[in-house]
Coordinates of C-alpha atoms and ligand atoms in Angstrom, one line a residue:
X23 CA -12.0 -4.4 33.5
X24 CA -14.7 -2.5 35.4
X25 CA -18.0 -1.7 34.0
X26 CA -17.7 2.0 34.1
X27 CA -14.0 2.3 33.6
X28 CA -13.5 3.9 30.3
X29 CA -11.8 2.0 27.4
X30 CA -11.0 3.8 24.2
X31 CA -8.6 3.1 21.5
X32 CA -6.9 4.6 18.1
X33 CA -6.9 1.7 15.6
X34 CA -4.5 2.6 12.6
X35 CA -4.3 1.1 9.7
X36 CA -0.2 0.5 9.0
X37 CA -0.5 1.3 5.2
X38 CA 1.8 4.4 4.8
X39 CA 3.2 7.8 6.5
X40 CA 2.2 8.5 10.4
X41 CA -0.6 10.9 9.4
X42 CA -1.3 13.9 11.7
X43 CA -4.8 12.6 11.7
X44 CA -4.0 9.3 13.2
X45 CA -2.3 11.9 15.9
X46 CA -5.6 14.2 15.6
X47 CA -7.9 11.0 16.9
X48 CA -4.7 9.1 19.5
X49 CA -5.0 12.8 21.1
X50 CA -8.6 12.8 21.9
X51 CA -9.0 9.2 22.7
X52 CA -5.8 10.1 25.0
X53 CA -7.0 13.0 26.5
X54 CA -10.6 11.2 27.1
X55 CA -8.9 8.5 28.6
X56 CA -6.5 10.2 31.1
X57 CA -9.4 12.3 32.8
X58 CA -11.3 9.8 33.7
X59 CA -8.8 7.5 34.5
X60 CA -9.0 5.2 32.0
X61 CA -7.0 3.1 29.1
X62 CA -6.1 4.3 26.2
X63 CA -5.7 1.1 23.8
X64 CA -3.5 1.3 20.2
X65 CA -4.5 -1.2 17.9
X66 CA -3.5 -1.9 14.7
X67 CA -5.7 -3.0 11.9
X68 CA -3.4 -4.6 9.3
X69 CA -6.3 -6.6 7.1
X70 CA -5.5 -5.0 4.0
X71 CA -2.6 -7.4 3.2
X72 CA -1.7 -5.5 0.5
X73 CA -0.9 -2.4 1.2
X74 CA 0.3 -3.1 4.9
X75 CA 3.6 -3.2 5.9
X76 CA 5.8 -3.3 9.2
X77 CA 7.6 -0.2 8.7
X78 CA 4.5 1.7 8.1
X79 CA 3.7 -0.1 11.1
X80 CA 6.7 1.2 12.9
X81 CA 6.8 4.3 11.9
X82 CA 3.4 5.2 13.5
X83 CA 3.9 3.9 17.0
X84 CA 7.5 5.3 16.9
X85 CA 5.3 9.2 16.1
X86 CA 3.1 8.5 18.7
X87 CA 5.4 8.0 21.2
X88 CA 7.7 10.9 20.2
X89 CA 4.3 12.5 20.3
X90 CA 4.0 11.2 24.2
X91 CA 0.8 9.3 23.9
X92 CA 1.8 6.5 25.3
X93 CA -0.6 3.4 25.1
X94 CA -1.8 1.4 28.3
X95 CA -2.1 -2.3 25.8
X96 CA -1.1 -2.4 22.3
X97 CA 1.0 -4.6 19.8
X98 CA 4.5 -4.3 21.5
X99 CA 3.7 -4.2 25.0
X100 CA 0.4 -6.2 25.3
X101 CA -2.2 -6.5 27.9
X102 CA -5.0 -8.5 28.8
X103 CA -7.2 -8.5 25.7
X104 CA -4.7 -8.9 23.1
X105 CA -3.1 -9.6 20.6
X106 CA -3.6 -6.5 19.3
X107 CA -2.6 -6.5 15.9
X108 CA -5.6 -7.8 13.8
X109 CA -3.7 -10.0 11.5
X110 CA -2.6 -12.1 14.3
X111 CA -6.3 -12.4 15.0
X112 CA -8.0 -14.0 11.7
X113 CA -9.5 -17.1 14.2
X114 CA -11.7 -15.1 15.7
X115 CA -12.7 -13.0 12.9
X116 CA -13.5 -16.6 11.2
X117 CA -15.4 -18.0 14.3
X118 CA -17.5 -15.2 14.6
X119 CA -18.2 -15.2 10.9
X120 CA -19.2 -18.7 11.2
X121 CA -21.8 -17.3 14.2
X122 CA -23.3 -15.1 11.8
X123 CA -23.6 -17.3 8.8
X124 CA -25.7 -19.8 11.4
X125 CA -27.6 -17.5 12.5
X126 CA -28.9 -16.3 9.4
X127 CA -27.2 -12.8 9.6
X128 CA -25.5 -13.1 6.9
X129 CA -24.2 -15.2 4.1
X130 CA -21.8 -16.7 1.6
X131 CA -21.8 -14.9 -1.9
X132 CA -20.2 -17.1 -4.5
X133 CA -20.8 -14.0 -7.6
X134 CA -17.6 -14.2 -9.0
X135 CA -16.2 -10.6 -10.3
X136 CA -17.5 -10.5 -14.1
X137 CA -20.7 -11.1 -12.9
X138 CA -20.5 -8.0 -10.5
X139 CA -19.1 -6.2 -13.3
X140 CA -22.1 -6.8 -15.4
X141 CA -24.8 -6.0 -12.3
X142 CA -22.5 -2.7 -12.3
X143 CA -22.7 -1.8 -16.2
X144 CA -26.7 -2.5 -15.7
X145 CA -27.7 -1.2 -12.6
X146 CA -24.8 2.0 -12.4
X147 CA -21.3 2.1 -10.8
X148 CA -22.6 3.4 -7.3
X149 CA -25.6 0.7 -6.9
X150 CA -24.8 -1.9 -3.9
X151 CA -24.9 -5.7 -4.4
X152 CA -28.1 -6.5 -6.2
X153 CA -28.1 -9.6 -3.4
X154 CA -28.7 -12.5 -5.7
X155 CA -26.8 -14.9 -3.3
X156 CA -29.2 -13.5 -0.1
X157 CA -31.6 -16.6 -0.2
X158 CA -29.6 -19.0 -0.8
X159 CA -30.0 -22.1 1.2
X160 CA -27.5 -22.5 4.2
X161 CA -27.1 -26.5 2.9
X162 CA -26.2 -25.3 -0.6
X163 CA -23.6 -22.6 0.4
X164 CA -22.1 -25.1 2.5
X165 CA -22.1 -27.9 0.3
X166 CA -20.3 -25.3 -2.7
X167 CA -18.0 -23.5 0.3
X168 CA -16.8 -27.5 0.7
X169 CA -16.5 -28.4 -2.8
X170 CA -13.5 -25.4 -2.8
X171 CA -15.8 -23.0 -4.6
X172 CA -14.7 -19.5 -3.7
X173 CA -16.5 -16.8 -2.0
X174 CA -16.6 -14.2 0.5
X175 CA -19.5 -13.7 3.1
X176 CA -21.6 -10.5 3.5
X177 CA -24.2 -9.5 5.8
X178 CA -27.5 -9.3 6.0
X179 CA -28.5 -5.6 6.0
X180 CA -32.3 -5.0 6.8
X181 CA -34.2 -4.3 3.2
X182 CA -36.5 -1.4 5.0
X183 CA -37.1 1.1 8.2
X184 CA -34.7 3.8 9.6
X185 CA -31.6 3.0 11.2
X186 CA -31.7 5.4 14.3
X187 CA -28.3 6.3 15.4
X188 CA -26.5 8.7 17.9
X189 CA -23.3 10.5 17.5
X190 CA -22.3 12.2 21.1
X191 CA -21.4 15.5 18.4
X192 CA -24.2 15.1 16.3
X193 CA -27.2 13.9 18.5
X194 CA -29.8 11.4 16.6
X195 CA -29.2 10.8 13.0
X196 CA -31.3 8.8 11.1
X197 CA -30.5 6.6 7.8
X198 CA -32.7 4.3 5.5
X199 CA -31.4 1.0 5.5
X200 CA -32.6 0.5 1.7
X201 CA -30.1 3.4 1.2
X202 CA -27.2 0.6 3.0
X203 CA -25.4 -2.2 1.0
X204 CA -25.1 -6.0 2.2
X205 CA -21.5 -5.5 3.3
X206 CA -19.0 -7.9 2.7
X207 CA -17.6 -9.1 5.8
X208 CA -15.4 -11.8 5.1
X209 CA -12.9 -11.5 1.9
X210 CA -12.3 -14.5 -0.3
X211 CA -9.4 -14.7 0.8
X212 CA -10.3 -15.2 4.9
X213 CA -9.4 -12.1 5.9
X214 CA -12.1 -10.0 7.3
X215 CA -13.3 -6.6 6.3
X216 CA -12.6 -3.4 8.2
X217 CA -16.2 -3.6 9.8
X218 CA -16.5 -7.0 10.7
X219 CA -12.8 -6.8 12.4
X220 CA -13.2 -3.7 14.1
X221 CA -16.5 -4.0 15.8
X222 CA -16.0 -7.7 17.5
X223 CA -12.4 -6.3 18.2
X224 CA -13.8 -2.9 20.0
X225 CA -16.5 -5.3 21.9
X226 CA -13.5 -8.1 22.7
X227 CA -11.6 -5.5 24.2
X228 CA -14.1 -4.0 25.8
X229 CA -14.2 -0.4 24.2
X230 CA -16.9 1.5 25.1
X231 CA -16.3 4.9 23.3
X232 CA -15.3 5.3 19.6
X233 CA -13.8 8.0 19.1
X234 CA -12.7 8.7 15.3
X235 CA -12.8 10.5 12.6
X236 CA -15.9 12.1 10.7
X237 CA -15.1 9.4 7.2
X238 CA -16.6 6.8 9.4
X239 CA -20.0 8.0 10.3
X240 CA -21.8 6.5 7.3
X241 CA -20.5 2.8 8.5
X242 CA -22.1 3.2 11.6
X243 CA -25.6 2.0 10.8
X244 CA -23.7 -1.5 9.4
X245 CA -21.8 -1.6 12.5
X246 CA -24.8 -1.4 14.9
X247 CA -26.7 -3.9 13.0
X248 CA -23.6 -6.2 14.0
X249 CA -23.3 -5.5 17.1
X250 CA -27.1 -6.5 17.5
X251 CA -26.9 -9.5 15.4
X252 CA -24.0 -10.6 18.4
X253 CA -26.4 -9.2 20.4
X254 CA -23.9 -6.7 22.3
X255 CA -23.8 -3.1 23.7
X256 CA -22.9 -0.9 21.1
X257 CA -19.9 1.8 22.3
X258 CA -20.8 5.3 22.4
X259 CA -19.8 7.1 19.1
X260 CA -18.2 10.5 18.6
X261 CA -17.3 11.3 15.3
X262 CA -14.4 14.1 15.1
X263 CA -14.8 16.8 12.7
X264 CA -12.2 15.6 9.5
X265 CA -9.0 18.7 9.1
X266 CA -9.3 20.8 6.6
X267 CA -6.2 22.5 4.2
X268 CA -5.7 26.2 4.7
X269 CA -7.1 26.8 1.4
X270 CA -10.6 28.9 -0.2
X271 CA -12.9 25.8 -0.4
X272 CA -11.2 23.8 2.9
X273 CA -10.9 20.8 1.6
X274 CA -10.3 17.5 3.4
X275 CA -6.5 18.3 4.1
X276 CA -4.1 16.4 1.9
X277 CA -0.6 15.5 0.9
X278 CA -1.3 17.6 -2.2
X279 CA -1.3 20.7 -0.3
X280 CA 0.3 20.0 3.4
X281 CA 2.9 17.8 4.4
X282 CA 0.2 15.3 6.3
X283 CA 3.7 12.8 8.0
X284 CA 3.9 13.5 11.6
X285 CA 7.7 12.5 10.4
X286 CA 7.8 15.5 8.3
X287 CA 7.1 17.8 11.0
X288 CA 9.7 16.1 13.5
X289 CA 12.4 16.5 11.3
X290 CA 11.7 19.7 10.2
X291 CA 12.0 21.2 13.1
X292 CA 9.0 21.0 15.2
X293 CA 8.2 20.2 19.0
X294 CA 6.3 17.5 20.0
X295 CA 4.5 19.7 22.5
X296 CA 3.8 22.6 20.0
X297 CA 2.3 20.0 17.3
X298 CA 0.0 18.4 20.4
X299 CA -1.4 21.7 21.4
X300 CA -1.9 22.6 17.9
X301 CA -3.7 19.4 17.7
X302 CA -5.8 19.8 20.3
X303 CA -6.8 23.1 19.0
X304 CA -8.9 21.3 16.1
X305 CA -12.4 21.9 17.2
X306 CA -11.8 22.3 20.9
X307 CA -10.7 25.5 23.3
X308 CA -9.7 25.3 26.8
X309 CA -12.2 26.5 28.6
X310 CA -10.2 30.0 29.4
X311 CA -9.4 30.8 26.3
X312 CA -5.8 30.4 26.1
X313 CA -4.4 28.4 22.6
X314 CA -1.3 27.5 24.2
X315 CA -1.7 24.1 26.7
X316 CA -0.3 21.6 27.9
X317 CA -1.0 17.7 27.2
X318 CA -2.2 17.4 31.1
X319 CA -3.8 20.7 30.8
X320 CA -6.0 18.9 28.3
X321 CA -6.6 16.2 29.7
X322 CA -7.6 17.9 32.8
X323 CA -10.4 19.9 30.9
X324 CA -11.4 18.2 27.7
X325 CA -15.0 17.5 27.4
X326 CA -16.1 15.5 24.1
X327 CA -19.3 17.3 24.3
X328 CA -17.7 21.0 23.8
X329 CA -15.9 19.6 20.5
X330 CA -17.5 22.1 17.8
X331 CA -18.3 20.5 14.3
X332 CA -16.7 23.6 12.1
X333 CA -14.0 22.0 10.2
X334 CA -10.9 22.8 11.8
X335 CA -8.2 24.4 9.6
X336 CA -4.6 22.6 9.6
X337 CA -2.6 26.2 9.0
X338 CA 1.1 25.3 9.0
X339 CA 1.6 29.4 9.5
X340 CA -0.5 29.0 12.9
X341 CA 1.8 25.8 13.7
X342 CA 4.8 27.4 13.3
X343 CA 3.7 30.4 15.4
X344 CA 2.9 28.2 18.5
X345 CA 6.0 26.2 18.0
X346 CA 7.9 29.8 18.4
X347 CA 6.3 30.3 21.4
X348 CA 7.2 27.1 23.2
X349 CA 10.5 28.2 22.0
X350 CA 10.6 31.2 23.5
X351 CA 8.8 30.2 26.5
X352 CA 9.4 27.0 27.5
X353 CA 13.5 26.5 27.1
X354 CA 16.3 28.2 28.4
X355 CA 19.4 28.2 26.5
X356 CA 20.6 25.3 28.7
X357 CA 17.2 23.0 27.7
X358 CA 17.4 25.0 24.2
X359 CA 20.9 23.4 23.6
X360 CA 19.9 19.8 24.9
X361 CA 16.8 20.2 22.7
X362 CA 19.0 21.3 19.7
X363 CA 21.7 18.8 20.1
X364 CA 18.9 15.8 20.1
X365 CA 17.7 17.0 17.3
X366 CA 20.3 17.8 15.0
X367 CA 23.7 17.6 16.6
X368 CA 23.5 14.1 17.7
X369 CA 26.0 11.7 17.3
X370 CA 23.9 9.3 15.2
X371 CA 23.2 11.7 12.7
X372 CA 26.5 13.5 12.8
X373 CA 27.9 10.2 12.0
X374 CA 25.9 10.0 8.9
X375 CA 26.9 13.2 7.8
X376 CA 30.5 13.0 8.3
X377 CA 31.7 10.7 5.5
X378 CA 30.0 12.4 2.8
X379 CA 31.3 15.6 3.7
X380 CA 35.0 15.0 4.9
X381 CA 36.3 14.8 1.6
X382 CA 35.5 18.2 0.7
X383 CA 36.1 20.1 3.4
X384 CA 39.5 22.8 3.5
X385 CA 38.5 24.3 6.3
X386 CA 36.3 23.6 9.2
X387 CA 33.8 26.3 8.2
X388 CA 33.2 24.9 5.0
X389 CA 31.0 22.6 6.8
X390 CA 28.2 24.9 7.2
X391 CA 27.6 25.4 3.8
X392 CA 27.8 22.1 2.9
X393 CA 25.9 21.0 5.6
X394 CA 23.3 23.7 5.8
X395 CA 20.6 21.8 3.5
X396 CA 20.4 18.4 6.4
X397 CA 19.5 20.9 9.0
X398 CA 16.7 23.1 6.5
X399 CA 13.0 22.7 6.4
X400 CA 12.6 24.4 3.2
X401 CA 15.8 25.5 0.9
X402 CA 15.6 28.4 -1.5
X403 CA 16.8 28.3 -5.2
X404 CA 16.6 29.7 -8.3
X405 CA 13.3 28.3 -10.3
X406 CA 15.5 28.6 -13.4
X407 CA 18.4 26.9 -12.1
X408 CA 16.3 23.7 -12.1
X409 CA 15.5 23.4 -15.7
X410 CA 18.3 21.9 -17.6
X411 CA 19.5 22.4 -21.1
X412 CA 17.4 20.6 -23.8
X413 CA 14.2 19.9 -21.5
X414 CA 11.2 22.1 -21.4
X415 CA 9.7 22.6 -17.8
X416 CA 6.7 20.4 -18.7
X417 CA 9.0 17.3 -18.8
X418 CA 10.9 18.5 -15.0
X419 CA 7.1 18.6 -13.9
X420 CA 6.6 15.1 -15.2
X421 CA 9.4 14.0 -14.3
X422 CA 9.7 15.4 -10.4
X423 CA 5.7 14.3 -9.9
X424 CA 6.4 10.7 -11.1
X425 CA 9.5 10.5 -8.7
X426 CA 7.7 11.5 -6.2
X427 CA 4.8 9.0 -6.8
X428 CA 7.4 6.3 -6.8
X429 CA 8.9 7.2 -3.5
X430 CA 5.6 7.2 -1.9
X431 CA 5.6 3.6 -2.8
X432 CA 9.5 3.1 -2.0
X433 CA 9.4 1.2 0.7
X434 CA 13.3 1.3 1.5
X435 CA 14.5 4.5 1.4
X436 CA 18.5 3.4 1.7
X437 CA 21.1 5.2 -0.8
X438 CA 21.2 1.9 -2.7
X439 CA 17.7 1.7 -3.2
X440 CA 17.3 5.0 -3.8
X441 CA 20.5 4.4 -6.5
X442 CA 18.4 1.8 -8.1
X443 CA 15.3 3.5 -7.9
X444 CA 16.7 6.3 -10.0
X445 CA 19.0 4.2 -12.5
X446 CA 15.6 3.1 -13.5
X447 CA 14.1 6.0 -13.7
X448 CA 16.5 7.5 -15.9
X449 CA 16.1 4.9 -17.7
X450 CA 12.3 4.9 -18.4
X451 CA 12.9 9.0 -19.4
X452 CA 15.5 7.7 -21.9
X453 CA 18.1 10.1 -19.8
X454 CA 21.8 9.5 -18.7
X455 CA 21.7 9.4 -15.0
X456 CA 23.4 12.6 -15.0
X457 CA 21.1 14.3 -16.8
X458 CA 17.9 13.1 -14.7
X459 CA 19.5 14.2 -11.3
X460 CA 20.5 17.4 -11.8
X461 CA 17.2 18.6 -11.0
X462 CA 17.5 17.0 -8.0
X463 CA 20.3 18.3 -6.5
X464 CA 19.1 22.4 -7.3
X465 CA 15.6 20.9 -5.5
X466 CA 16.7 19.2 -2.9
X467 CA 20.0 21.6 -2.1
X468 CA 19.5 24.8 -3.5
X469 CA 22.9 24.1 -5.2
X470 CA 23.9 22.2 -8.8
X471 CA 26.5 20.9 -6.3
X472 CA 26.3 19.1 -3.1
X473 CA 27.3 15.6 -1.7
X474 CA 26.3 12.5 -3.1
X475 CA 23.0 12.4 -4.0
X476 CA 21.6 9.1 -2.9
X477 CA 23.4 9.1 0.6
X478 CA 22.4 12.5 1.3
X479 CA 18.5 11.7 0.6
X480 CA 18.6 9.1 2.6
X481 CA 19.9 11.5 5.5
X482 CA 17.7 14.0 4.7
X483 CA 14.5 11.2 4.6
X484 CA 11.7 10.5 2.6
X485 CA 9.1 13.0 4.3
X486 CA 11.4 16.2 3.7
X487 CA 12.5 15.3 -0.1
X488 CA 8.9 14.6 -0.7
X489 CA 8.3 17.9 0.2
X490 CA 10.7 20.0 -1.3
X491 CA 10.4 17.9 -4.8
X492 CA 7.1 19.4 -4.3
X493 CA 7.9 22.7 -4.1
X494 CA 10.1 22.4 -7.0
X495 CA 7.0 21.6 -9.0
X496 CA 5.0 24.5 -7.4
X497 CA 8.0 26.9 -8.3
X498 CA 7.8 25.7 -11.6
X499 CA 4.0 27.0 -12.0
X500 CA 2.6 23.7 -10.8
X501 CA 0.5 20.9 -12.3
X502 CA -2.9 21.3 -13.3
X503 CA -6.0 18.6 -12.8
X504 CA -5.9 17.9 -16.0
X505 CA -1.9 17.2 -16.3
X506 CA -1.9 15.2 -13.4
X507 CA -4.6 13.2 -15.1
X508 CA -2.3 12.6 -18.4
X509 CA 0.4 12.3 -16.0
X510 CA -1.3 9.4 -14.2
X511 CA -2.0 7.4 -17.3
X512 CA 1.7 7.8 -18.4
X513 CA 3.0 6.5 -14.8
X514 CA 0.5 3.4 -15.6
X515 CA 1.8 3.0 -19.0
X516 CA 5.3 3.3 -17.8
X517 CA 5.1 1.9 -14.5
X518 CA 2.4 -1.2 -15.3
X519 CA 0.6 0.3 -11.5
X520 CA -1.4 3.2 -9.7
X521 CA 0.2 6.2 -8.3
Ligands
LIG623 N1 -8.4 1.5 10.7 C1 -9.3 2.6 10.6 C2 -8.5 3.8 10.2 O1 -7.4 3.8 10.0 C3 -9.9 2.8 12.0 C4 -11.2 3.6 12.0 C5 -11.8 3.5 13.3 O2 -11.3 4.1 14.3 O3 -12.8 2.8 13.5 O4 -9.1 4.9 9.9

């Protein structure tokens, strides 16, 4: 790799939905990349063993590359600095660790969690680690790491002065480091923080701009002071400004508000070239003015420095204009038809389709009414129509919010599961099965009848049921702060874990 060729990456972490953010920051990097002839790198930081998974995984580089940001290395095609998945990288995490820890940069911290508990109820929640384990001897934390005690490692964070630090966006900022916490670097459990993990990955593979969003600019001063403990060349750092909803305050955007699953917006309808421009519209304007570009176009022009700070405004309502203009004026009927039949007259998903509806079909043309909900973005129905006898439209609110928390954490979305996932559902509600899913179908049809359920939510996909589940609950008035509170402490007492 050449000194001055430029190396950026996007570094996802696999633990849910493609997120148009993830697609927000692979865009810039990409567009950065291209114009001056450099890599674009994906890489995939999967240390939260938890809450990682491989279709997560999958999911995102299967957005991207409908997206068209295709990667120069990453986990499924390689390259030289790889692998690129950090899991598959722990050895090195560990080595380097081991550097530090000899060094003196940081250390072993044997508190065990009551005791942090108890520092917290003294000294306040939000006060760092009071660093009792700081001067320990090198010989002692050894001897106790040997004799199977457990512990995690944390660094050594200076205790005064000004971190000085420089964000290509925001100029010079400055930070106290009494003001930064001795960050753990190493888990109990050997797997390495986010910080530790991601700076001796961007250095290994040779990164030299990070570009990413604005939620990371307060790790910065910890992730300088590793890269001079290693005593490397920190990356230049360009913090993009976070998207906002469409709403009066603009807040950070969120699920709550805006389908955020770049999966929701390719199956309801949307062109990967429309969602790109749109994208690249978040802060940044080609330099003539015009909102509607091409990927080359922006790569051909984009220039980091012109990126204003002003919170860019996700407005589905502006989406869905652009996408009507590609429509208009970028297809003819011929590409319009080859476009359409990908999308939703393909075999594949015809196929699916077919078996549930066959047996209730008389005529040919009853197949568009039957059909009509698999090819919808949004349905309409009657508000009414979704309340059934008996219940009051407090429990349908409880009820549709706690389903959908429970399919954010299905992690198989298959008619059986889906079967199973409801039985028990039903279940915890004291309901016949009946009874709990005839909400469903009025939500997720527009009809009290429609084809099998489970079968037909599995066609129509997590991402779009999500969705309209929640605009059952909006119809129904919505849920308040102070519901969705009580409603989260009855999902714990039902369900024994977080939404
Ligand atoms: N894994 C981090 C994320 O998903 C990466 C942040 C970064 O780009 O440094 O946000």
């Amino acid at each position: 790799m050449s000194e001055s060729e430029v190396r950026v990456r996007v570094a996802p972490s696999p633990t849910g939905d493609p997120h148009v953010g993830t697609a927000y920051q692979a865009l810039f990097n990409y567009a950065f990349a291209k114009r001056g002839g450099g890599k674009f790198i994906l890489r995939i930081e999967d240390t939260d063993r938890v809450r990682s998974t491989k279709t997560s995984e999958e999911a995102i580089l299967e957005s991207l590359r409908w997206l068209g940001l295709h990667w120069d290395e990453g986990p499924d095609i390689g390259g030289p600095h790889g692998p690129y998945r950090q899991s598959e990288r722990t050895e090195i995490y560990r080595e380097h660790t081991e550097q530090l820890l000899k060094a003196g940069d940081a250390y072993r911290c044997f508190c065990t969690k009551e005791r942090l508990d108890e520092m917290r109820v003294r000294q306040g929640p939000n006060a760092g680690y009071d660093r009792r384990c700081r001067s320990m001897a090198l010989s002692e934390s050894q001897r106790r790491a040997d004799a199977g005690e457990p512990f995690v490692v944390r660094m050594k964070v200076p205790l005064e002065g000004v971190c000085l630090m420089r964000d290509l966006l925001r100029g010079e900022i400055q930070k106290d480091w009494a003001s930064v916490d001795d960050q753990i670097i190493l888990k109990s459990d050997g797997y390495p923080t986010y910080h530790l993990a991601n700076v001796v990955d961007d250095h290994l593979m040779g990164i030299n701009h990070v570009i990413r969003g604005e939620e990371w600019i307060n790790s910065v001063p910890k992730h300088l002071k590793l890269y001079e403990d290693f005593g490397w060349q920190p990356p230049v750092f360009c913090h993009l400004p976070l998207l906002r909803n469409n709403d009066k305050t603009k807040s950070k955007l969120s699920k709550r508000k805006n389908p955020t699953s770049i999966n929701y917006y390719r199956r309801a309808g949307f062109l990967p070239e429309a969602l790109l421009n749109f994208l690249g519209m978040m802060g940044w304007l080609m330099p003539n003015g015009e909102e509607k570009f091409t990927l080359e176009e922006m790569c051909a022009n984009l220039e980091l420095e012109k990126i204003s700070l002003g919170g860019p405004v996700f407005d589905v309502a502006k989406l869905r204009w652009l996408n009507g203009r590609y429509i208009r004026e970028d297809y003819t009927p011929d590409t319009l038809c080859d476009q359409l039949e990908a999308w939703a007259l393909n075999r594949e998903k015809m196929r699916q389709i077919i078996p549930l509806v066959q047996p209730r079909l008389q005529t040919l043309t009853d197949w568009s009414y039957l059909t009509a909900a698999f090819f919808a973005d949004e349905v309409p129905f009657e508000p009414q129509d979704l309340v059934m006898k008996g219940q009051t439209p407090e429990q349908l609110l409880g009820i549709l919010q706690m389903t959908i928390w429970k399919l954010e954490q299905l992690r198989d979305f298959s008619a059986s599961a889906l079967d199973a996932l409801f039985r028990s559902l039903a279940e915890a509600f004291d309901l016949k099965l009946r009874e709990f899913t005839a909400p469903f179908f009025v939500a997720l049809s527009g009809r009290r009848a429609w084809t099998p359920l489970f079968d037909s939510m599995e066609i129509l996909g997590s991402d779009i049921v999500r969705m309209r589940l929640k605009l059952a609950i909006d119809a129904l008035g919505g849920i308040s702060g102070k519901q969705r509170k009580n409603l989260e402490k009855q999902y714990v007492a039902l369900f024994g874990r977080r939404p």
